[in-house]
């Protein structure tokens, strides 16, 4: 989250990456890219929009190349589909992509943690935000790993504070139960997290 | 060219088999043996040729030094030339034979694992055998002593079972590879005589220990396996790790109907128990192996993530995750300590100590008060992975004063430390 009136620059991203690398001793593991697409229904007549959802979210996760995730935020629904669904959407033209947000950056390995730091760039190429995804590999229970991840976030905050970046990181905590998801972590959880992250970012940009 | 040490055909005189042209009709092992035999002969011929060349040179040298003996040297040279020519002819014929049998050209390679065998086989003790089928390995001269002993024991027990069915099988005999349980039996009976357990004057059996433990650990699941059953289970774990387990206990009861259920201990099964699995769902899985099946002697322990699966998940394996590696390392020391203090209580203490790790991801360090901390020397972020295992000195001297009903639990199981925060090395 950037401070008021500050434009995000790639410099901040580099600083963040450096934090991960030098302070925490992360080893660079490669690049990653996740794309989030806002779909709007393509309507012939404006009046027929009655019970159609106004907005459909599509998420292509970097480590799930064979799947595509659809979210209806208003209805708290998530669906996992095959990645060929995107081609199908193009052909059907029932929902058109309005905005595409690309999250991309580097991923690092810090012992048992896998950290992805990246920028959020819409198609207009203006940097909108910087996000970080942290995964604790030994566990797959959300409940059991909660404290560990919170502690990690605290340590991260301390590390970043020393760099005095013009902004601060906010922990995104979506309500998985709303979407009917269980304690065992799955890629669907990740998709929900990206969607929630997106909402927060949009809200912050508007303010 | 070094002569391969052929166990099969080393001593036989070289003789061409009459049906060398029909080599393809022979069994593959014979073909291999023939091929090796021919290679050996080729090596000898090459050595002879070398020797012949030396003789020729020697003859020429003589000729230059003693010109008046020219007739003799000419004879020598002629003789040598004849024998060399013969050697070369023999070598050529041998080469042709080898070529025909497919040894020298790439035809074998193109046929893949030709003749269905890996050849020649180098045994664990270094000897080379022309062929081997796994089951017959021990029959070959190249089999190691362990293999031969194992097969001899198996043959003996099979015969014993067949001809003396009224004699009972030894409980430690054959479920553990190559081990003889007699020595262990001796030790346990010694333990019976000299035990100094504070709470009870008897050595607990394995089933006692396990049922005791089950009553004390509400959220830890305990399963027991025979040695081979555990390996099967470990492989199954990896295949189900990718799916989404709804209920780990349900999943396990599907895969392992042999597990001991609390309360009803099957006497026969206990004798064969060699692996104990301790699972705290979503936290860790610990694997303890017993030295001889059915004994109370733990010999190795390892910790893993509850999602890990595969052939490496056993008591001497290592987790892929750093945290569990550190815990395993610490557990090794704890195990050695428990064994050194009192072998009879070591299993019980070990299992209770393992249970203290259910708070691995929630308990803060008793020294610094944090959960996650960067370990400077390892450059890893870890929670407190150390749980103390040493008993305090004072309690050891109080044995005579403790009443029979006093608890043995003098290890402080309520504290936890980061690697950097703990006092031990």
mmCIF file of N, CA and C in Angstrom, chain A residues 13-14 16-18 20-22 25-30 32 105-111 113-117 133 135:
data_model
loop_
_atom_site.group_PDB
_atom_site.id
_atom_site.type_symbol
_atom_site.label_atom_id
_atom_site.label_comp_id
_atom_site.label_asym_id
_atom_site.label_seq_id
_atom_site.Cartn_x
_atom_site.Cartn_y
_atom_site.Cartn_z
ATOM 1 N N UNK A 13 9.935 -2.031 -5.844
ATOM 2 C CA UNK A 13 9.914 -3.484 -6.029
ATOM 3 C C UNK A 13 11.316 -4.061 -5.889
ATOM 4 N N UNK A 14 12.263 -3.380 -6.482
ATOM 5 C CA UNK A 14 13.650 -3.861 -6.397
ATOM 6 C C UNK A 14 14.118 -3.889 -4.962
ATOM 7 N N UNK A 16 12.259 -4.206 -2.346
ATOM 8 C CA UNK A 16 11.606 -5.313 -1.662
ATOM 9 C C UNK A 16 12.309 -6.630 -1.976
ATOM 10 N N UNK A 17 12.635 -6.797 -3.256
ATOM 11 C CA UNK A 17 13.333 -8.021 -3.650
ATOM 12 C C UNK A 17 14.663 -8.144 -2.933
ATOM 13 N N UNK A 18 15.324 -7.024 -2.840
ATOM 14 C CA UNK A 18 16.620 -7.050 -2.177
ATOM 15 C C UNK A 18 16.499 -7.451 -0.722
ATOM 16 N N UNK A 20 14.337 -9.443 0.514
ATOM 17 C CA UNK A 20 14.169 -10.894 0.572
ATOM 18 C C UNK A 20 15.510 -11.584 0.387
ATOM 19 N N UNK A 21 16.257 -11.073 -0.584
ATOM 20 C CA UNK A 21 17.507 -11.754 -0.909
ATOM 21 C C UNK A 21 18.571 -11.596 0.166
ATOM 22 N N UNK A 22 18.829 -10.361 0.545
ATOM 23 C CA UNK A 22 19.961 -10.157 1.444
ATOM 24 C C UNK A 22 19.598 -10.340 2.902
ATOM 25 N N UNK A 25 17.986 -13.878 3.210
ATOM 26 C CA UNK A 25 18.754 -14.977 2.632
ATOM 27 C C UNK A 25 17.987 -15.841 1.663
ATOM 28 N N UNK A 26 17.107 -15.220 0.894
ATOM 29 C CA UNK A 26 16.338 -16.019 -0.057
ATOM 30 C C UNK A 26 17.141 -16.318 -1.312
ATOM 31 N N UNK A 27 16.905 -17.492 -1.865
ATOM 32 C CA UNK A 27 17.587 -17.853 -3.106
ATOM 33 C C UNK A 27 16.593 -17.718 -4.249
ATOM 34 N N UNK A 28 16.980 -16.985 -5.274
ATOM 35 C CA UNK A 28 16.079 -16.743 -6.396
ATOM 36 C C UNK A 28 15.781 -18.051 -7.115
ATOM 37 N N UNK A 29 14.499 -18.236 -7.390
ATOM 38 C CA UNK A 29 14.070 -19.533 -7.892
ATOM 39 C C UNK A 29 13.459 -19.451 -9.275
ATOM 40 N N UNK A 30 13.349 -18.244 -9.817
ATOM 41 C CA UNK A 30 12.708 -18.130 -11.136
ATOM 42 C C UNK A 30 11.682 -17.029 -11.154
ATOM 43 N N UNK A 32 7.591 -15.680 -12.013
ATOM 44 C CA UNK A 32 6.231 -16.187 -11.919
ATOM 45 C C UNK A 32 5.295 -15.163 -12.496
ATOM 46 N N UNK A 105 6.701 -11.365 -11.288
ATOM 47 C CA UNK A 105 7.907 -11.001 -10.559
ATOM 48 C C UNK A 105 8.798 -12.207 -10.379
ATOM 49 N N UNK A 106 9.564 -12.194 -9.301
ATOM 50 C CA UNK A 106 10.497 -13.269 -9.015
ATOM 51 C C UNK A 106 9.997 -14.101 -7.858
ATOM 52 N N UNK A 107 10.421 -15.350 -7.850
ATOM 53 C CA UNK A 107 10.100 -16.156 -6.686
ATOM 54 C C UNK A 107 11.381 -16.608 -5.999
ATOM 55 N N UNK A 108 11.288 -16.705 -4.685
ATOM 56 C CA UNK A 108 12.455 -17.015 -3.870
ATOM 57 C C UNK A 108 12.165 -18.170 -2.944
ATOM 58 N N UNK A 109 13.243 -18.827 -2.551
ATOM 59 C CA UNK A 109 13.138 -19.924 -1.611
ATOM 60 C C UNK A 109 13.903 -19.549 -0.345
ATOM 61 N N UNK A 110 13.176 -19.498 0.771
ATOM 62 C CA UNK A 110 13.824 -19.165 2.036
ATOM 63 C C UNK A 110 13.658 -20.352 2.975
ATOM 64 N N UNK A 111 14.471 -21.371 2.818
ATOM 65 C CA UNK A 111 14.304 -22.536 3.686
ATOM 66 C C UNK A 111 12.981 -23.206 3.380
ATOM 67 N N UNK A 113 10.124 -21.685 3.363
ATOM 68 C CA UNK A 113 9.169 -20.721 2.828
ATOM 69 C C UNK A 113 9.431 -20.491 1.352
ATOM 70 N N UNK A 114 8.342 -20.335 0.609
ATOM 71 C CA UNK A 114 8.500 -19.930 -0.782
ATOM 72 C C UNK A 114 7.842 -18.568 -0.920
ATOM 73 N N UNK A 115 8.602 -17.578 -1.372
ATOM 74 C CA UNK A 115 8.112 -16.202 -1.414
ATOM 75 C C UNK A 115 8.082 -15.715 -2.843
ATOM 76 N N UNK A 116 6.958 -15.120 -3.229
ATOM 77 C CA UNK A 116 6.887 -14.524 -4.567
ATOM 78 C C UNK A 116 6.643 -13.041 -4.408
ATOM 79 N N UNK A 117 7.543 -12.247 -4.947
ATOM 80 C CA UNK A 117 7.398 -10.797 -4.896
ATOM 81 C C UNK A 117 7.179 -10.319 -6.309
ATOM 82 N N UNK A 133 3.532 -13.022 -2.203
ATOM 83 C CA UNK A 133 2.820 -14.249 -1.852
ATOM 84 C C UNK A 133 3.785 -15.133 -1.064
ATOM 85 N N UNK A 135 4.380 -18.770 0.945
ATOM 86 C CA UNK A 135 3.859 -20.128 1.128
ATOM 87 C C UNK A 135 4.757 -20.884 2.108
#
